[in-house]
Structure formats: C-alpha cells, structure tokens
Tab-separated table of N, CA, C and O in Angstrom:
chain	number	residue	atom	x	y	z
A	1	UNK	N	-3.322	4.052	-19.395
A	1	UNK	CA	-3.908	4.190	-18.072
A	1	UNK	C	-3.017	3.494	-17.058
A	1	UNK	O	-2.435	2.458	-17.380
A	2	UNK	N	-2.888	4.009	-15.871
A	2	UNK	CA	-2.020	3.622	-14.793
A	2	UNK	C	-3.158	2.467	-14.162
A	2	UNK	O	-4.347	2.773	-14.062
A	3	UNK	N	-2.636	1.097	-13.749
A	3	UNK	CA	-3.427	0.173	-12.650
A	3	UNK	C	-3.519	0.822	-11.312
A	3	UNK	O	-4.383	0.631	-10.456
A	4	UNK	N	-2.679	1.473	-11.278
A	4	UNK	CA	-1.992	1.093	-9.367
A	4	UNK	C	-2.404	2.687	-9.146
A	4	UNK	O	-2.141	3.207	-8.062
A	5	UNK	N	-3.170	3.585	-10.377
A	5	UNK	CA	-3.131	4.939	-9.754
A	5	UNK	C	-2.111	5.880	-9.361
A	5	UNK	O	-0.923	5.736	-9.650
A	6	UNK	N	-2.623	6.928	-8.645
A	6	UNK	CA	-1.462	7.529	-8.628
A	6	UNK	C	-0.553	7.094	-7.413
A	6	UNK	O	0.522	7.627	-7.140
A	7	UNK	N	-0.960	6.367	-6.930
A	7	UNK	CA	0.365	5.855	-5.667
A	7	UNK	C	1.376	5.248	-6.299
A	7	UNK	O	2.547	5.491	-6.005
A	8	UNK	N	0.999	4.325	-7.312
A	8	UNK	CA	2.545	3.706	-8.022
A	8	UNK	C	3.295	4.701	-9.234
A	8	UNK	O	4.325	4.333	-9.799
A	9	UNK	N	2.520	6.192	-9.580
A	9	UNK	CA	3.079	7.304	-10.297
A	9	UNK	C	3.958	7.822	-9.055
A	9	UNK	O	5.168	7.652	-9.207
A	10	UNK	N	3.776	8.096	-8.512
A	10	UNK	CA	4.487	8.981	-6.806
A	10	UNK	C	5.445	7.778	-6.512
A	10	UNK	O	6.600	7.955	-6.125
A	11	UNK	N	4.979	6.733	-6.689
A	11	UNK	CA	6.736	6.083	-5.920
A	11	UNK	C	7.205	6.305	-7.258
A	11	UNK	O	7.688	7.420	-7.452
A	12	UNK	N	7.183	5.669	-8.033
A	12	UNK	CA	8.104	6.009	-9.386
A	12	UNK	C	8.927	6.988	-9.333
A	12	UNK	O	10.154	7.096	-9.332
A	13	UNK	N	7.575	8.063	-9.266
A	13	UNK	CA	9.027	9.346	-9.207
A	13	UNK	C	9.929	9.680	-8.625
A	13	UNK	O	10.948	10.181	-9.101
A	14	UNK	N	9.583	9.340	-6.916
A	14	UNK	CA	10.642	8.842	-5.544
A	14	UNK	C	11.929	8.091	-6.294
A	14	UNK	O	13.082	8.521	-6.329
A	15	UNK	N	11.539	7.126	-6.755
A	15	UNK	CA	12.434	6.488	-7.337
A	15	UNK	C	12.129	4.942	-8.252
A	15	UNK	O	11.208	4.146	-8.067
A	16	UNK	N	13.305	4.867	-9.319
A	16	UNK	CA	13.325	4.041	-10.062
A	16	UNK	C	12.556	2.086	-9.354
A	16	UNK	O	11.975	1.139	-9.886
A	17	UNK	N	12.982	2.376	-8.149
A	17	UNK	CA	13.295	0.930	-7.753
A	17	UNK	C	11.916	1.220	-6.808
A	17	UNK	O	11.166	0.251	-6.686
A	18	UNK	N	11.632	2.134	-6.316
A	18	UNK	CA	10.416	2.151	-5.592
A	18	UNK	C	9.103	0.670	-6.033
A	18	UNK	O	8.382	0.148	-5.182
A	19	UNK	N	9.116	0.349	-7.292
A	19	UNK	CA	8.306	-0.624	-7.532
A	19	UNK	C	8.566	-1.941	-7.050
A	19	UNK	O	7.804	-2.863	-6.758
A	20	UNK	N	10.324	-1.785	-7.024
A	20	UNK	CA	10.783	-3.088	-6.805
A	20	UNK	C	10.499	-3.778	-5.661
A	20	UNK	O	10.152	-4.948	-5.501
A	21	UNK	N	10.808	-2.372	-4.437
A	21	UNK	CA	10.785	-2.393	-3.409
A	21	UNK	C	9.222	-2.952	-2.686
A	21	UNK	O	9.090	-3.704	-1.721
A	22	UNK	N	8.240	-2.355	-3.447
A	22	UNK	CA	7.121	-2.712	-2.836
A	22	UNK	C	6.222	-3.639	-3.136
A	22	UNK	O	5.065	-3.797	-2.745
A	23	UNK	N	7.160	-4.478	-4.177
A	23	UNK	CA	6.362	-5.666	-5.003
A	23	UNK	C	7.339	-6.941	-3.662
A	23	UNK	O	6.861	-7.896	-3.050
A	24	UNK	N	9.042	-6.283	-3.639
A	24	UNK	CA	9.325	-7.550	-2.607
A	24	UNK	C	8.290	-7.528	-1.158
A	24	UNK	O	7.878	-8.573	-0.654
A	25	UNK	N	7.925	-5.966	-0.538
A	25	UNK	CA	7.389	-6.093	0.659
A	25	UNK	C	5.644	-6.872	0.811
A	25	UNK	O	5.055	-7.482	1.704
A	26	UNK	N	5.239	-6.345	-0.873
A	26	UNK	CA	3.458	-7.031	-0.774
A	26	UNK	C	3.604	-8.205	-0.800
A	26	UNK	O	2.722	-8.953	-0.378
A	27	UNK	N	5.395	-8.903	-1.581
A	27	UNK	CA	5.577	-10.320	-1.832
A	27	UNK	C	5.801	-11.295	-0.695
A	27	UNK	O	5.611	-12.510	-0.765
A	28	UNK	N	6.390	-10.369	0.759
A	28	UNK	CA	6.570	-11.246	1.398
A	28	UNK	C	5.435	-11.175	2.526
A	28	UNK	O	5.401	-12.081	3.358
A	29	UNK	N	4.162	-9.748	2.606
A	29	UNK	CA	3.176	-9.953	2.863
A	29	UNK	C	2.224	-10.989	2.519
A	29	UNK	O	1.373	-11.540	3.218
A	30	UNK	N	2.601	-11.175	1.064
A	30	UNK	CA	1.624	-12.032	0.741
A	30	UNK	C	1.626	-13.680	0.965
A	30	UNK	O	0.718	-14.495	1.124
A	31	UNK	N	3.073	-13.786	0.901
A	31	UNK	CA	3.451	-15.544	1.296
A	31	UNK	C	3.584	-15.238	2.931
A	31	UNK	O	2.659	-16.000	3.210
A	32	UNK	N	3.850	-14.910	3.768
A	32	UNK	CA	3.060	-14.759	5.258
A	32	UNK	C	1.335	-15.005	5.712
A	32	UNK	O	0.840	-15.332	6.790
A	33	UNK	N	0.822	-14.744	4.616
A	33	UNK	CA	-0.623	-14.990	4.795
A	33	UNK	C	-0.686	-14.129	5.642
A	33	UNK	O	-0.638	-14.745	6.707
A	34	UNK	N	-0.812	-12.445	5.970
A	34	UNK	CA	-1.024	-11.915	6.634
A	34	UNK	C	-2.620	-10.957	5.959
A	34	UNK	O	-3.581	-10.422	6.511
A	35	UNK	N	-2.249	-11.118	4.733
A	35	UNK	CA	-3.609	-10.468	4.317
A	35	UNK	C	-4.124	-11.599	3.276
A	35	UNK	O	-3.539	-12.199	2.374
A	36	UNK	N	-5.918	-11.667	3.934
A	36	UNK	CA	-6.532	-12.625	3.068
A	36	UNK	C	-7.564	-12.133	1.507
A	36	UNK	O	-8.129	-12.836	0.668
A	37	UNK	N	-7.444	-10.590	1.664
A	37	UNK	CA	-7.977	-10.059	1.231
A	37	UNK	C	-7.990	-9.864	-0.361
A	37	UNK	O	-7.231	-8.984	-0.768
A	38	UNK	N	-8.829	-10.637	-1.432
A	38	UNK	CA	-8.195	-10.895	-2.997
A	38	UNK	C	-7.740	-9.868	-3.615
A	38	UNK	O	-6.704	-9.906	-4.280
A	39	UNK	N	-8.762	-8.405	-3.405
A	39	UNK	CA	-8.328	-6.942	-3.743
A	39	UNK	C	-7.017	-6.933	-3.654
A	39	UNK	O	-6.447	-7.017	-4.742
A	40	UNK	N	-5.994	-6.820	-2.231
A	40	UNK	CA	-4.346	-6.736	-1.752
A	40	UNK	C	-3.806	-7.571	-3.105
A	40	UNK	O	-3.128	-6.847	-3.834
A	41	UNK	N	-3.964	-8.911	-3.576
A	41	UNK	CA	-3.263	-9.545	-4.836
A	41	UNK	C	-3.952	-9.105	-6.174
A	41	UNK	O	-3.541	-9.488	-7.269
A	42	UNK	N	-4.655	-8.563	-6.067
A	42	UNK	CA	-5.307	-7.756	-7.693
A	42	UNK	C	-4.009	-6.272	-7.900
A	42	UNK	O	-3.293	-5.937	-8.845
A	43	UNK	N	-4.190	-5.778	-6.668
A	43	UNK	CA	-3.043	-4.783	-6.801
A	43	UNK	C	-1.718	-5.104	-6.685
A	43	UNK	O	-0.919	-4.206	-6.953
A	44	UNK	N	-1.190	-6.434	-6.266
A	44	UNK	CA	0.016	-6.783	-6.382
A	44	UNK	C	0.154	-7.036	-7.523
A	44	UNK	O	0.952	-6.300	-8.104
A	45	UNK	N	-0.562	-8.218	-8.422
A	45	UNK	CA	-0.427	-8.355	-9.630
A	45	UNK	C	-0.314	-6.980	-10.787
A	45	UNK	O	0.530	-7.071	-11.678
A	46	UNK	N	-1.187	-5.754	-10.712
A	46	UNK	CA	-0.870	-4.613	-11.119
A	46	UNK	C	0.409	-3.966	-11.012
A	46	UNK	O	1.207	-3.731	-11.920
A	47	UNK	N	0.503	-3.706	-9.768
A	47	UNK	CA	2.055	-3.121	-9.522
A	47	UNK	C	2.751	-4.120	-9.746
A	47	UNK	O	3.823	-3.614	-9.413
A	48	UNK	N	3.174	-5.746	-10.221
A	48	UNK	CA	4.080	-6.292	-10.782
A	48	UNK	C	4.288	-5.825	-12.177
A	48	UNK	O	5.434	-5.667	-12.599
A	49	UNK	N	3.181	-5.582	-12.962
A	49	UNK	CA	2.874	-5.447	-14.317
A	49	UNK	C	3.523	-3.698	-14.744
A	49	UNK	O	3.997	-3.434	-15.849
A	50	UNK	N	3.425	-2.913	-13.857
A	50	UNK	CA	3.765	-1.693	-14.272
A	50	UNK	C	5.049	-1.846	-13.748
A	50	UNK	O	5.921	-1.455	-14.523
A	51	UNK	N	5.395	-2.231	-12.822
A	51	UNK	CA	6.690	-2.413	-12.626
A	51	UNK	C	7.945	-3.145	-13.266
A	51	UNK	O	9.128	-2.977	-12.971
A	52	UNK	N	7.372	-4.042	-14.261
A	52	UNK	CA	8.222	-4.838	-15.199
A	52	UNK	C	7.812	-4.046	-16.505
A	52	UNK	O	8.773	-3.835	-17.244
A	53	UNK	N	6.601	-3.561	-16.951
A	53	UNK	CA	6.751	-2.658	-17.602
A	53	UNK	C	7.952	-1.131	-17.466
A	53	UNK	O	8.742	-0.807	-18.353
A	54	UNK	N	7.798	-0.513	-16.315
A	54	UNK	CA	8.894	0.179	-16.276
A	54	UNK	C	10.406	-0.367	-16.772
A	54	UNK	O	11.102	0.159	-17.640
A	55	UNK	N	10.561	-0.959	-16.383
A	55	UNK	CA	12.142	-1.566	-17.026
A	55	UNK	C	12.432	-2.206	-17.765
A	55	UNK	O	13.514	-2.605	-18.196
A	56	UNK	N	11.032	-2.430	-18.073
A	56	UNK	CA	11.495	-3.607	-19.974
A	56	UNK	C	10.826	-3.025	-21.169
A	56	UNK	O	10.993	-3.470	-22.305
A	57	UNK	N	10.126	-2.096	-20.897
A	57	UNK	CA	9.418	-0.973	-22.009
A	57	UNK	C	9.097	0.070	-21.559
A	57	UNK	O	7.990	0.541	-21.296
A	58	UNK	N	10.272	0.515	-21.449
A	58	UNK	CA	10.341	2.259	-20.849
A	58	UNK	C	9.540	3.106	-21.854
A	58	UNK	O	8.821	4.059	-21.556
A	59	UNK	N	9.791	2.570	-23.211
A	59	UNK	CA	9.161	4.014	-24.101
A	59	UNK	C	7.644	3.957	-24.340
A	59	UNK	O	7.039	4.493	-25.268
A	60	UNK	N	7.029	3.062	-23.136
A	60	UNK	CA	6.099	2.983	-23.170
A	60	UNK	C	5.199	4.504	-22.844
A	60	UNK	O	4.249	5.080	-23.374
A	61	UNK	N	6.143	4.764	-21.613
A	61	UNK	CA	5.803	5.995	-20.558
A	61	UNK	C	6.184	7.255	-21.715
A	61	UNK	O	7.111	7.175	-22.521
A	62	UNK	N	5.151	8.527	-21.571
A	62	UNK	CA	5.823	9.831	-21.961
A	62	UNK	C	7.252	9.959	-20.830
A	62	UNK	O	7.411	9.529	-19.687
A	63	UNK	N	8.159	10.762	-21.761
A	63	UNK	CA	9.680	11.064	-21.230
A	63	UNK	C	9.441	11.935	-19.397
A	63	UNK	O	9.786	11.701	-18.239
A	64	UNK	N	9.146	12.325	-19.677
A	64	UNK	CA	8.763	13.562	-18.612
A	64	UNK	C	7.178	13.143	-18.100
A	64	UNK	O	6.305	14.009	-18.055
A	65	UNK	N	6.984	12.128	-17.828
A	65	UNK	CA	5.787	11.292	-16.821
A	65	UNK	C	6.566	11.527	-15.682
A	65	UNK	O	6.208	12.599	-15.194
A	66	UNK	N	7.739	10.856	-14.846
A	66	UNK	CA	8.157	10.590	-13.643
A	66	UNK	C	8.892	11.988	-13.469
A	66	UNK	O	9.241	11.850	-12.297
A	67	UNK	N	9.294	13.057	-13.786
A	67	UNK	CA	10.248	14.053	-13.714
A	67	UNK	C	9.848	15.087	-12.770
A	67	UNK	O	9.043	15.806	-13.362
A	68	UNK	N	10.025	15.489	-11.616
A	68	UNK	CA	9.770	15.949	-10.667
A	68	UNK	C	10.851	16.801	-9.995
A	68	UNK	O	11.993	16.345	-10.056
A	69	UNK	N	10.667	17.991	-9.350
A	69	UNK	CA	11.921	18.564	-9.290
A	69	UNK	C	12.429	18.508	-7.723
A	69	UNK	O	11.651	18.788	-6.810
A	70	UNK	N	13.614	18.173	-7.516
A	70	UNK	CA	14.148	18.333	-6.038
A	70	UNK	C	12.918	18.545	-4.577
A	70	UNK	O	12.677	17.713	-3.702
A	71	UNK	N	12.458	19.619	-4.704
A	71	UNK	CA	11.639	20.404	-3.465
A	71	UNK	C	10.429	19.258	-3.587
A	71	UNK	O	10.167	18.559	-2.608
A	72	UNK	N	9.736	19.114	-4.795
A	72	UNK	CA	8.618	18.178	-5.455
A	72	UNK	C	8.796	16.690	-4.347
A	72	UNK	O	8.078	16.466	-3.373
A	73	UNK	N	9.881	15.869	-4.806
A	73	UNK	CA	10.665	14.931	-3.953
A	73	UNK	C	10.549	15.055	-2.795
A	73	UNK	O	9.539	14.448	-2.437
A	74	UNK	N	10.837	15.326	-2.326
A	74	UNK	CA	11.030	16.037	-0.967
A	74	UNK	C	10.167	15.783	-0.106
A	74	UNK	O	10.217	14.997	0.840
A	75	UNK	N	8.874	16.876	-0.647
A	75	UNK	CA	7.489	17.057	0.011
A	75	UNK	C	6.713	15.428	-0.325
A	75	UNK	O	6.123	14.741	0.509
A	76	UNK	N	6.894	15.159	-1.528
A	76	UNK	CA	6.037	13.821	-1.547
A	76	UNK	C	6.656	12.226	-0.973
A	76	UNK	O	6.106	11.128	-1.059
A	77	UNK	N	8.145	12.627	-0.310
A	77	UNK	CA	8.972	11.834	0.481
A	77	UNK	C	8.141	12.041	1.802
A	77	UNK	O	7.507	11.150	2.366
A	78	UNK	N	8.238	13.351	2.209
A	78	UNK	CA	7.813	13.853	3.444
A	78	UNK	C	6.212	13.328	4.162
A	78	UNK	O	5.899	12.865	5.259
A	79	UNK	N	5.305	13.746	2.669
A	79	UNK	CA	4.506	13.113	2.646
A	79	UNK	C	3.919	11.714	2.962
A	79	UNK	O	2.863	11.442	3.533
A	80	UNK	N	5.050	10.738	2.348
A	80	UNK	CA	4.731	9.476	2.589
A	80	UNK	C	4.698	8.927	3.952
A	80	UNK	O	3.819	8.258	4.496
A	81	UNK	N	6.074	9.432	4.492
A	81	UNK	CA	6.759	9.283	6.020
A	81	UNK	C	5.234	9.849	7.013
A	81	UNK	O	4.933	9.330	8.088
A	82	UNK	N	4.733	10.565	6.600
A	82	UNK	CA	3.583	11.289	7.807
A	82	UNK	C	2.584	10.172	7.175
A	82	UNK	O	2.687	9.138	7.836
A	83	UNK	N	1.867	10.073	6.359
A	83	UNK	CA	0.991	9.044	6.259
A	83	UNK	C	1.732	7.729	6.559
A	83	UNK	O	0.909	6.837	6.353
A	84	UNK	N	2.979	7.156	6.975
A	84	UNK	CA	3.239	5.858	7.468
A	84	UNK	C	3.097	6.033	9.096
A	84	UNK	O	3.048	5.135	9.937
A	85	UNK	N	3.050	7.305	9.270
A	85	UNK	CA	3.179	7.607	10.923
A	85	UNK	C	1.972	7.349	10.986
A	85	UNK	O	1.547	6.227	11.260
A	86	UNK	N	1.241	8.359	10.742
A	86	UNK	CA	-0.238	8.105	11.120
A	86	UNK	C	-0.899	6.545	10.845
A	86	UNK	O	-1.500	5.954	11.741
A	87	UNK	N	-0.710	5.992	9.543
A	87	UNK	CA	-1.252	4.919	10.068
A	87	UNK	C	-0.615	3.786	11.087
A	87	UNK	O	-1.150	2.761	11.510
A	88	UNK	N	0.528	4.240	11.307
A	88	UNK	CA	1.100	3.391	12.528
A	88	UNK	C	0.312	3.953	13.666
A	88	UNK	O	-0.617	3.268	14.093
A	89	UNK	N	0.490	4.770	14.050
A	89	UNK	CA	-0.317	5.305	15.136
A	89	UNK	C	-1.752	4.977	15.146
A	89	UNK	O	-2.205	4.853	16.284
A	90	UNK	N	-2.727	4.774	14.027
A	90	UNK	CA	-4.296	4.396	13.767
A	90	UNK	C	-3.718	2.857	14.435
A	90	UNK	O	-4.031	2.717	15.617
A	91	UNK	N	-3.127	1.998	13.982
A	91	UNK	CA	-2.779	0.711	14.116
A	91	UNK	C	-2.463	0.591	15.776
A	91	UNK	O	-3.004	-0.281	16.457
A	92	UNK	N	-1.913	1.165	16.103
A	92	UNK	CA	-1.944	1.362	17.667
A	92	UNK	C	-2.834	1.435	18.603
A	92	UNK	O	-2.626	0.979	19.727
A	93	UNK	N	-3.747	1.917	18.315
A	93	UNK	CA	-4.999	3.038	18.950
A	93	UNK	C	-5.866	1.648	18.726
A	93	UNK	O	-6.490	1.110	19.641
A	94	UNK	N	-5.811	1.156	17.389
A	94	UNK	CA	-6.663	0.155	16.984
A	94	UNK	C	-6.601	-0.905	18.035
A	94	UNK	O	-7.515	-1.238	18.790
A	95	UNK	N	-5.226	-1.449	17.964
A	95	UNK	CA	-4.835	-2.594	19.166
A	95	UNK	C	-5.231	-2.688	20.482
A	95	UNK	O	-5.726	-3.642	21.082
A	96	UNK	N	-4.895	-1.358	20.931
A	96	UNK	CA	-5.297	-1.061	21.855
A	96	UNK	C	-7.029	-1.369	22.683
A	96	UNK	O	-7.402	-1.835	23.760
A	97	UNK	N	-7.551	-0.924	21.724
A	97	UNK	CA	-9.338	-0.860	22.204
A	97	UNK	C	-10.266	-1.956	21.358
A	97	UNK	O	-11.496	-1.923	21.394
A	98	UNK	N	-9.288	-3.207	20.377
A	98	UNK	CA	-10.409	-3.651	20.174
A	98	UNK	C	-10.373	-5.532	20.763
A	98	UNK	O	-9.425	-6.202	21.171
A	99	UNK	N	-11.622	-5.839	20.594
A	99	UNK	CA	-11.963	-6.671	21.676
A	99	UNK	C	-12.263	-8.361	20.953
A	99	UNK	O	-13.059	-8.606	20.046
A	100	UNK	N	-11.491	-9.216	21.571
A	100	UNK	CA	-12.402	-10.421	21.153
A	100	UNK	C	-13.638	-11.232	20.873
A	100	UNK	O	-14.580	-11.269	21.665
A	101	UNK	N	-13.617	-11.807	19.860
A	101	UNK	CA	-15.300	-12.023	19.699
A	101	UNK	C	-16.147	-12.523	21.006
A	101	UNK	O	-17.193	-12.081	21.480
A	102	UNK	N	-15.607	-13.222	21.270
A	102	UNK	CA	-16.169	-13.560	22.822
A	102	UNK	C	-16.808	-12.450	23.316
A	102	UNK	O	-18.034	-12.338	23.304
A	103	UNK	N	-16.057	-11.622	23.749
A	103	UNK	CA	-16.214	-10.819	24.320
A	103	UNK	C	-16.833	-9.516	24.158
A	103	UNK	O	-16.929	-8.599	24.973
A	104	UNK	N	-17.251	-9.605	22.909
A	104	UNK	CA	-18.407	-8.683	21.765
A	104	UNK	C	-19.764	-9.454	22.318
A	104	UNK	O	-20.563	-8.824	23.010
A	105	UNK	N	-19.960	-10.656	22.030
A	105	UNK	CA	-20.924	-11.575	22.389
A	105	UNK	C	-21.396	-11.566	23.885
A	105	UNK	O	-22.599	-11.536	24.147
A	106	UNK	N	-20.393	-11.594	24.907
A	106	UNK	CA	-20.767	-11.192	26.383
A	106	UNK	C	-21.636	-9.805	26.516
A	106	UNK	O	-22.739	-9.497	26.967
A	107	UNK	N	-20.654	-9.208	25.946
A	107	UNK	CA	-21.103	-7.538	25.915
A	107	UNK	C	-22.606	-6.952	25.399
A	107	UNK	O	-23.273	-6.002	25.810
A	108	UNK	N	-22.849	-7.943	24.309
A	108	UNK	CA	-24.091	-8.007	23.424
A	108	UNK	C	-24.984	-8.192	24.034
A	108	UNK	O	-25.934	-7.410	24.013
A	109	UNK	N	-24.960	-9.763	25.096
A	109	UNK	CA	-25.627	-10.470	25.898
A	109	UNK	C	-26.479	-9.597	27.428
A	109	UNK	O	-27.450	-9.771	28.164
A	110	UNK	N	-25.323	-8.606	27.231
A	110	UNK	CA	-25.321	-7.787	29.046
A	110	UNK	C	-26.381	-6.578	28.146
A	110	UNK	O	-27.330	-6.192	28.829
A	111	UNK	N	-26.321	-6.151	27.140
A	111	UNK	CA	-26.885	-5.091	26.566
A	111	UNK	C	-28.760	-5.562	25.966
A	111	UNK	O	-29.577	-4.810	25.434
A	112	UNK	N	-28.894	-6.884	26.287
A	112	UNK	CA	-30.259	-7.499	25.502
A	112	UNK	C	-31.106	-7.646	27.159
A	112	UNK	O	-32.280	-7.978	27.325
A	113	UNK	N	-30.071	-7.276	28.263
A	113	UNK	CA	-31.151	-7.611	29.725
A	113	UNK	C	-31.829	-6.329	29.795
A	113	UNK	O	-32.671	-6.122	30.669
C-alpha cells in the first residue's frame, strides 16, 4: 500500500528525485514553523519513508509501477503546473478579503444591534 497515495505515485513517475525534492521543500516548511498542523508531519514522515524506500529497496515496487509514457508525463506535468496556479491564485483571492480577528469581533458586534 502507498502512504502518500497517489500524489507521491505521480511525482515518482515525473521523476526519480521528485521525492527528494519535496521532502527538502516540506523540510524546510517544516523547520520555518509555517505549518502547525500534525497531519502536514504525518505526511512528511510518509513521504520520507517511501522515498528512502524508493532508493534503498527498489525491488520492493512492481517493475512497471512508475512507467509512464512521454504524452502521460507531460499531461500529469501540465497538470501539476495548473493546480499550482490555481492554488496560487485561491491564495491570493484569500489574502485579499480576509479580515483580522478584531475586526470579525467589531463586525459581529455591529450585526447583534
């Protein structure tokens, strides 16, 4: 059974190092203290584990698990890039309109007259 689901099957197949890559970025998310959330390190610890599994017991995996053809690549490259847009853009929109607690509490206050 896969931990990480199929998001850490899809980078795999992107590529070999794809794990590497996103164990350094959750790694330096995670010593930033930017997310407090225990779930975010349950799945880091997973994707460390399949990811050192990938390269230290390959014959763990069937041969033809990650094997994907050119066009395949491509679209699920393509794929990724539009879901990083969009949630950049959600993240935007987000910034944009949301409000300090204070100021939830004022708002609350004006809505109870």
């Amino acid at each position: 059974s896969n931990l990480i689901a199929d998001g850490g099957r899809i980078a795999g197949a992107l590529s070999p190092y794809a794990g590497v890559a996103g164990l350094g970025l959750g790694g330096m998310i995670a010593y930033s203290g930017m997310v407090q959330n225990p779930i975010f390190y349950l799945v880091l610890l997973g994707g460390g584990y399949e990811t050192f599994q990938r390269f230290y017991n390959p014959t763990r995996v069937p041969r033809n698990y990650y094997r994907i053809t050119p066009l395949q690549r491509a679209a699920l490259t393509g794929g990724y890039a539009g879901l990083l847009g969009a949630l950049i853009m959600a993240m935007a929109a987000n910034n944009e309109f949301k409000k300090p607690p204070e100021r939830l509490e004022l708002e609350k206050s004006w809505d109870a007259r």
